[in-house]
């Protein structure tokens, strides 16, 4: 016999959707932040530890796609075709299922970051994470709304966040236009920053690379490709007389 006795109705707790959502919010607040770098090189850091499991180009490409399109759920049908356009639908879906399984195994507390259903996959935007691409684009968006030193600071943050090309070791077709888009934005930010420093007659900062502006004239090692992006006519060296 149970301790409740025969015939005793055991009360059950019915949890509402709101309570379940509240539990998830508490879990998210208790979690460590996942730091993600996609520009220049790939890295994942969680709880001050670098995660090495997401080491293949295809895993990194899938993660990058979900991160860059985190504003909406992504159709599994679309993902399967995008990543395996030359295989049958059945095989593409099998490949996607296996890749998602591998990604979920390698991400810490993956259910907090990935929302996976039979039809869609979504990176949870409310999860505790940082993303260098998001930091780069946020600083770019802030610059036009600012004036004077605040605009310089926003542009400095954007160029500091841009560590290089988007996942240069990945060659999936979808990535080429994204990589070019970000590179064009970096070129524009670099040009605007150098011109703004010239206008404000901060020649020493522009030339010597004071603080985050250094990569604008090529002094930051991870941005070795940037000097070619800055047209010579706007360089400040010829005006330092």
mmCIF file of C-alpha atoms in Angstrom:
data_model
loop_
_atom_site.group_PDB
_atom_site.id
_atom_site.type_symbol
_atom_site.label_atom_id
_atom_site.label_comp_id
_atom_site.label_asym_id
_atom_site.label_seq_id
_atom_site.Cartn_x
_atom_site.Cartn_y
_atom_site.Cartn_z
ATOM 1 C CA UNK A 1 0.000 0.000 0.000
ATOM 2 C CA UNK A 2 1.155 3.508 -0.705
ATOM 3 C CA UNK A 3 1.596 6.021 2.048
ATOM 4 C CA UNK A 4 -1.356 7.914 0.630
ATOM 5 C CA UNK A 5 -3.677 4.959 1.140
ATOM 6 C CA UNK A 6 -5.942 3.102 -1.244
ATOM 7 C CA UNK A 7 -8.487 5.263 -2.927
ATOM 8 C CA UNK A 8 -6.813 8.515 -1.921
ATOM 9 C CA UNK A 9 -6.581 10.931 -4.814
ATOM 10 C CA UNK A 10 -3.062 12.285 -5.056
ATOM 11 C CA UNK A 11 -3.122 15.967 -6.040
ATOM 12 C CA UNK A 12 -1.091 16.768 -9.107
ATOM 13 C CA UNK A 13 0.464 20.096 -9.961
ATOM 14 C CA UNK A 14 -0.552 21.500 -13.290
ATOM 15 C CA UNK A 15 2.085 23.799 -14.737
ATOM 16 C CA UNK A 16 1.019 26.540 -17.081
ATOM 17 C CA UNK A 17 2.967 27.688 -20.110
ATOM 18 C CA UNK A 18 3.800 30.842 -18.196
ATOM 19 C CA UNK A 19 5.309 28.883 -15.321
ATOM 20 C CA UNK A 20 7.381 26.776 -17.709
ATOM 21 C CA UNK A 21 8.591 29.895 -19.463
ATOM 22 C CA UNK A 22 9.450 31.397 -16.076
ATOM 23 C CA UNK A 23 11.519 28.344 -15.196
ATOM 24 C CA UNK A 24 13.423 28.691 -18.474
ATOM 25 C CA UNK A 25 14.054 32.376 -17.784
ATOM 26 C CA UNK A 26 15.499 31.514 -14.375
ATOM 27 C CA UNK A 27 17.733 28.880 -15.997
ATOM 28 C CA UNK A 28 18.968 31.390 -18.571
ATOM 29 C CA UNK A 29 19.839 33.928 -15.888
ATOM 30 C CA UNK A 30 21.858 31.306 -14.010
ATOM 31 C CA UNK A 31 23.853 30.226 -17.067
ATOM 32 C CA UNK A 32 27.325 31.307 -18.017
ATOM 33 C CA UNK A 33 27.689 33.382 -21.180
ATOM 34 C CA UNK A 34 28.756 31.680 -24.400
ATOM 35 C CA UNK A 35 31.215 33.875 -26.327
ATOM 36 C CA UNK A 36 31.273 33.286 -30.079
ATOM 37 C CA UNK A 37 33.801 34.569 -32.599
ATOM 38 C CA UNK A 38 33.212 34.156 -36.327
ATOM 39 C CA UNK A 39 35.371 36.956 -37.731
ATOM 40 C CA UNK A 40 38.969 36.153 -38.620
ATOM 41 C CA UNK A 41 38.914 32.826 -36.823
ATOM 42 C CA UNK A 42 36.379 30.637 -35.070
ATOM 43 C CA UNK A 43 36.178 30.221 -31.332
ATOM 44 C CA UNK A 44 33.656 29.299 -28.660
ATOM 45 C CA UNK A 45 34.298 30.114 -25.014
ATOM 46 C CA UNK A 46 32.044 29.034 -22.168
ATOM 47 C CA UNK A 47 32.708 29.528 -18.468
ATOM 48 C CA UNK A 48 36.233 30.774 -19.299
ATOM 49 C CA UNK A 49 36.958 27.546 -21.168
ATOM 50 C CA UNK A 50 37.512 27.332 -24.920
ATOM 51 C CA UNK A 51 35.296 24.681 -26.493
ATOM 52 C CA UNK A 52 37.070 22.603 -29.118
ATOM 53 C CA UNK A 53 34.247 20.274 -30.168
ATOM 54 C CA UNK A 54 32.822 22.435 -32.981
ATOM 55 C CA UNK A 55 35.934 21.902 -35.069
ATOM 56 C CA UNK A 56 34.723 20.977 -38.551
ATOM 57 C CA UNK A 57 33.988 23.556 -41.244
ATOM 58 C CA UNK A 58 30.477 22.174 -41.770
ATOM 59 C CA UNK A 59 29.572 22.394 -38.069
ATOM 60 C CA UNK A 60 30.912 25.941 -37.913
ATOM 61 C CA UNK A 61 29.029 26.867 -41.075
ATOM 62 C CA UNK A 62 25.705 25.596 -39.704
ATOM 63 C CA UNK A 63 26.233 27.385 -36.408
ATOM 64 C CA UNK A 64 27.174 30.603 -38.215
ATOM 65 C CA UNK A 65 24.084 30.412 -40.439
ATOM 66 C CA UNK A 66 21.763 29.980 -37.459
ATOM 67 C CA UNK A 67 23.456 32.843 -35.615
ATOM 68 C CA UNK A 68 23.302 35.249 -38.550
ATOM 69 C CA UNK A 69 19.626 34.364 -39.158
ATOM 70 C CA UNK A 70 18.588 34.191 -35.507
ATOM 71 C CA UNK A 71 15.740 36.676 -36.028
ATOM 72 C CA UNK A 72 13.456 33.899 -37.297
ATOM 73 C CA UNK A 73 13.112 30.082 -37.206
ATOM 74 C CA UNK A 74 14.817 28.398 -40.154
ATOM 75 C CA UNK A 75 13.010 25.727 -42.134
ATOM 76 C CA UNK A 76 14.679 22.328 -41.968
ATOM 77 C CA UNK A 77 13.695 21.841 -45.590
ATOM 78 C CA UNK A 78 15.525 25.008 -46.573
ATOM 79 C CA UNK A 79 18.597 24.151 -44.480
ATOM 80 C CA UNK A 80 18.817 20.667 -45.984
ATOM 81 C CA UNK A 81 18.689 22.046 -49.535
ATOM 82 C CA UNK A 82 21.078 24.907 -48.724
ATOM 83 C CA UNK A 83 23.803 22.690 -47.288
ATOM 84 C CA UNK A 84 23.343 19.638 -49.542
ATOM 85 C CA UNK A 85 21.889 20.891 -52.836
ATOM 86 C CA UNK A 86 23.322 18.020 -54.882
ATOM 87 C CA UNK A 87 21.850 15.144 -52.868
ATOM 88 C CA UNK A 88 18.369 13.675 -52.676
ATOM 89 C CA UNK A 89 15.879 15.248 -50.259
ATOM 90 C CA UNK A 90 15.950 12.168 -48.055
ATOM 91 C CA UNK A 91 19.736 12.121 -47.840
ATOM 92 C CA UNK A 92 19.905 15.886 -47.259
ATOM 93 C CA UNK A 93 17.464 15.608 -44.356
ATOM 94 C CA UNK A 94 19.450 12.718 -42.909
ATOM 95 C CA UNK A 95 22.648 14.749 -43.164
ATOM 96 C CA UNK A 96 20.990 17.708 -41.470
ATOM 97 C CA UNK A 97 19.623 15.547 -38.661
ATOM 98 C CA UNK A 98 23.085 14.113 -38.021
ATOM 99 C CA UNK A 99 24.741 17.537 -38.136
ATOM 100 C CA UNK A 100 22.201 19.008 -35.722
ATOM 101 C CA UNK A 101 22.730 16.064 -33.388
ATOM 102 C CA UNK A 102 26.484 16.661 -33.463
ATOM 103 C CA UNK A 103 26.053 20.390 -32.842
ATOM 104 C CA UNK A 104 23.696 19.833 -29.906
ATOM 105 C CA UNK A 105 26.117 17.363 -28.342
ATOM 106 C CA UNK A 106 28.996 19.821 -28.569
ATOM 107 C CA UNK A 107 27.243 22.934 -27.271
ATOM 108 C CA UNK A 108 26.978 23.250 -23.490
ATOM 109 C CA UNK A 109 23.343 23.257 -22.339
ATOM 110 C CA UNK A 110 22.330 23.274 -25.984
ATOM 111 C CA UNK A 111 18.594 23.368 -25.244
ATOM 112 C CA UNK A 112 19.067 26.933 -23.986
ATOM 113 C CA UNK A 113 20.614 27.997 -27.300
ATOM 114 C CA UNK A 114 18.962 25.848 -29.944
ATOM 115 C CA UNK A 115 15.231 25.437 -30.444
ATOM 116 C CA UNK A 116 14.728 22.397 -32.672
ATOM 117 C CA UNK A 117 11.357 21.132 -33.888
ATOM 118 C CA UNK A 118 10.304 18.690 -36.598
ATOM 119 C CA UNK A 119 10.007 21.590 -39.039
ATOM 120 C CA UNK A 120 12.351 24.342 -37.921
ATOM 121 C CA UNK A 121 15.611 25.192 -36.182
ATOM 122 C CA UNK A 122 16.254 28.466 -34.385
ATOM 123 C CA UNK A 123 19.075 30.008 -32.400
ATOM 124 C CA UNK A 124 17.483 31.517 -29.295
ATOM 125 C CA UNK A 125 18.128 35.244 -29.315
ATOM 126 C CA UNK A 126 17.380 35.500 -25.575
ATOM 127 C CA UNK A 127 20.124 33.028 -24.653
ATOM 128 C CA UNK A 128 23.196 34.400 -22.809
ATOM 129 C CA UNK A 129 25.769 34.782 -25.565
ATOM 130 C CA UNK A 130 27.979 37.346 -27.250
ATOM 131 C CA UNK A 131 28.746 37.411 -30.962
ATOM 132 C CA UNK A 132 31.486 39.469 -32.590
ATOM 133 C CA UNK A 133 29.417 40.001 -35.756
ATOM 134 C CA UNK A 134 26.583 41.444 -33.673
ATOM 135 C CA UNK A 135 28.992 43.744 -31.813
ATOM 136 C CA UNK A 136 30.480 44.905 -35.118
ATOM 137 C CA UNK A 137 27.088 45.657 -36.664
ATOM 138 C CA UNK A 138 25.733 47.319 -33.504
ATOM 139 C CA UNK A 139 28.677 49.735 -33.436
ATOM 140 C CA UNK A 140 28.206 50.455 -37.158
ATOM 141 C CA UNK A 141 24.533 51.227 -36.581
ATOM 142 C CA UNK A 142 25.364 53.557 -33.693
ATOM 143 C CA UNK A 143 27.917 55.651 -35.603
ATOM 144 C CA UNK A 144 25.472 57.555 -37.900
ATOM 145 C CA UNK A 145 23.334 58.442 -34.883
ATOM 146 C CA UNK A 146 26.301 59.976 -33.050
ATOM 147 C CA UNK A 147 28.347 63.119 -33.419
ATOM 148 C CA UNK A 148 31.936 64.140 -32.770
ATOM 149 C CA UNK A 149 33.909 61.978 -30.357
ATOM 150 C CA UNK A 150 30.943 59.636 -29.879
ATOM 151 C CA UNK A 151 30.961 58.846 -33.602
ATOM 152 C CA UNK A 152 34.708 58.244 -33.513
ATOM 153 C CA UNK A 153 34.231 55.906 -30.547
ATOM 154 C CA UNK A 154 31.499 53.937 -32.337
ATOM 155 C CA UNK A 155 33.628 53.533 -35.457
ATOM 156 C CA UNK A 156 36.592 52.503 -33.320
ATOM 157 C CA UNK A 157 34.459 49.816 -31.687
ATOM 158 C CA UNK A 158 33.322 48.565 -35.080
ATOM 159 C CA UNK A 159 36.817 48.236 -36.491
ATOM 160 C CA UNK A 160 38.046 46.640 -33.277
ATOM 161 C CA UNK A 161 35.243 44.063 -33.444
ATOM 162 C CA UNK A 162 36.010 43.168 -37.057
ATOM 163 C CA UNK A 163 38.757 40.590 -36.627
ATOM 164 C CA UNK A 164 38.876 39.500 -40.267
ATOM 165 C CA UNK A 165 36.795 37.733 -42.880
ATOM 166 C CA UNK A 166 33.798 35.661 -41.858
ATOM 167 C CA UNK A 167 35.010 32.084 -41.245
ATOM 168 C CA UNK A 168 37.730 32.191 -43.916
ATOM 169 C CA UNK A 169 38.152 28.416 -43.761
ATOM 170 C CA UNK A 170 34.532 27.700 -44.734
ATOM 171 C CA UNK A 171 33.511 27.563 -48.393
ATOM 172 C CA UNK A 172 29.758 26.923 -48.371
ATOM 173 C CA UNK A 173 28.013 28.896 -51.111
ATOM 174 C CA UNK A 174 25.730 30.812 -48.733
ATOM 175 C CA UNK A 175 28.711 32.315 -46.928
ATOM 176 C CA UNK A 176 30.328 34.166 -49.859
ATOM 177 C CA UNK A 177 27.781 37.033 -50.046
ATOM 178 C CA UNK A 178 27.704 37.343 -46.238
ATOM 179 C CA UNK A 179 31.491 37.479 -46.128
ATOM 180 C CA UNK A 180 31.552 40.148 -48.841
ATOM 181 C CA UNK A 181 28.805 42.163 -47.129
ATOM 182 C CA UNK A 182 30.726 42.293 -43.849
ATOM 183 C CA UNK A 183 33.981 43.091 -45.613
ATOM 184 C CA UNK A 184 32.331 45.988 -47.455
ATOM 185 C CA UNK A 185 30.982 47.297 -44.160
ATOM 186 C CA UNK A 186 34.462 47.048 -42.635
ATOM 187 C CA UNK A 187 35.942 48.929 -45.589
ATOM 188 C CA UNK A 188 33.360 51.670 -45.212
ATOM 189 C CA UNK A 189 33.906 51.963 -41.456
ATOM 190 C CA UNK A 190 37.653 52.155 -41.962
ATOM 191 C CA UNK A 191 37.361 54.901 -44.548
ATOM 192 C CA UNK A 192 34.907 56.900 -42.441
ATOM 193 C CA UNK A 193 37.087 56.623 -39.361
ATOM 194 C CA UNK A 194 40.266 57.805 -41.078
ATOM 195 C CA UNK A 195 38.426 60.664 -42.783
ATOM 196 C CA UNK A 196 36.797 61.691 -39.513
ATOM 197 C CA UNK A 197 40.158 61.712 -37.739
ATOM 198 C CA UNK A 198 41.570 63.816 -40.553
ATOM 199 C CA UNK A 199 38.680 66.256 -40.295
ATOM 200 C CA UNK A 200 39.243 66.597 -36.576
ATOM 201 C CA UNK A 201 42.993 66.956 -37.262
ATOM 202 C CA UNK A 202 43.817 63.889 -35.150
ATOM 203 C CA UNK A 203 46.634 62.970 -37.507
ATOM 204 C CA UNK A 204 48.798 61.298 -34.871
ATOM 205 C CA UNK A 205 45.963 58.985 -33.820
ATOM 206 C CA UNK A 206 45.207 58.003 -37.408
ATOM 207 C CA UNK A 207 48.842 57.463 -38.329
ATOM 208 C CA UNK A 208 50.198 55.836 -35.171
ATOM 209 C CA UNK A 209 47.176 53.652 -34.486
ATOM 210 C CA UNK A 210 46.282 55.098 -31.097
ATOM 211 C CA UNK A 211 43.907 52.633 -29.430
ATOM 212 C CA UNK A 212 41.372 50.772 -31.542
ATOM 213 C CA UNK A 213 42.025 52.915 -34.643
ATOM 214 C CA UNK A 214 45.335 51.157 -35.267
ATOM 215 C CA UNK A 215 43.988 48.656 -37.734
ATOM 216 C CA UNK A 216 42.664 51.480 -39.906
ATOM 217 C CA UNK A 217 46.215 51.970 -41.145
ATOM 218 C CA UNK A 218 47.147 48.341 -40.872
ATOM 219 C CA UNK A 219 48.871 48.080 -37.491
ATOM 220 C CA UNK A 220 46.602 45.398 -36.005
ATOM 221 C CA UNK A 221 47.941 41.922 -36.910
ATOM 222 C CA UNK A 222 44.556 40.228 -37.320
ATOM 223 C CA UNK A 223 43.583 42.787 -39.947
ATOM 224 C CA UNK A 224 46.482 42.345 -42.334
ATOM 225 C CA UNK A 225 44.106 42.707 -45.284
ATOM 226 C CA UNK A 226 42.791 46.086 -44.213
ATOM 227 C CA UNK A 227 45.529 48.367 -45.638
ATOM 228 C CA UNK A 228 44.455 47.293 -49.127
ATOM 229 C CA UNK A 229 40.875 48.261 -48.251
ATOM 230 C CA UNK A 230 41.792 51.846 -47.408
ATOM 231 C CA UNK A 231 42.360 53.903 -50.574
ATOM 232 C CA UNK A 232 45.737 55.646 -50.590
ATOM 233 C CA UNK A 233 44.265 59.127 -51.275
ATOM 234 C CA UNK A 234 42.727 59.246 -47.807
ATOM 235 C CA UNK A 235 45.848 58.182 -45.935
ATOM 236 C CA UNK A 236 47.191 60.884 -43.658
ATOM 237 C CA UNK A 237 50.927 60.472 -44.234
ATOM 238 C CA UNK A 238 51.124 62.965 -47.117
ATOM 239 C CA UNK A 239 49.587 65.649 -44.933
ATOM 240 C CA UNK A 240 52.000 65.224 -42.054
ATOM 241 C CA UNK A 241 54.357 68.003 -43.211
#
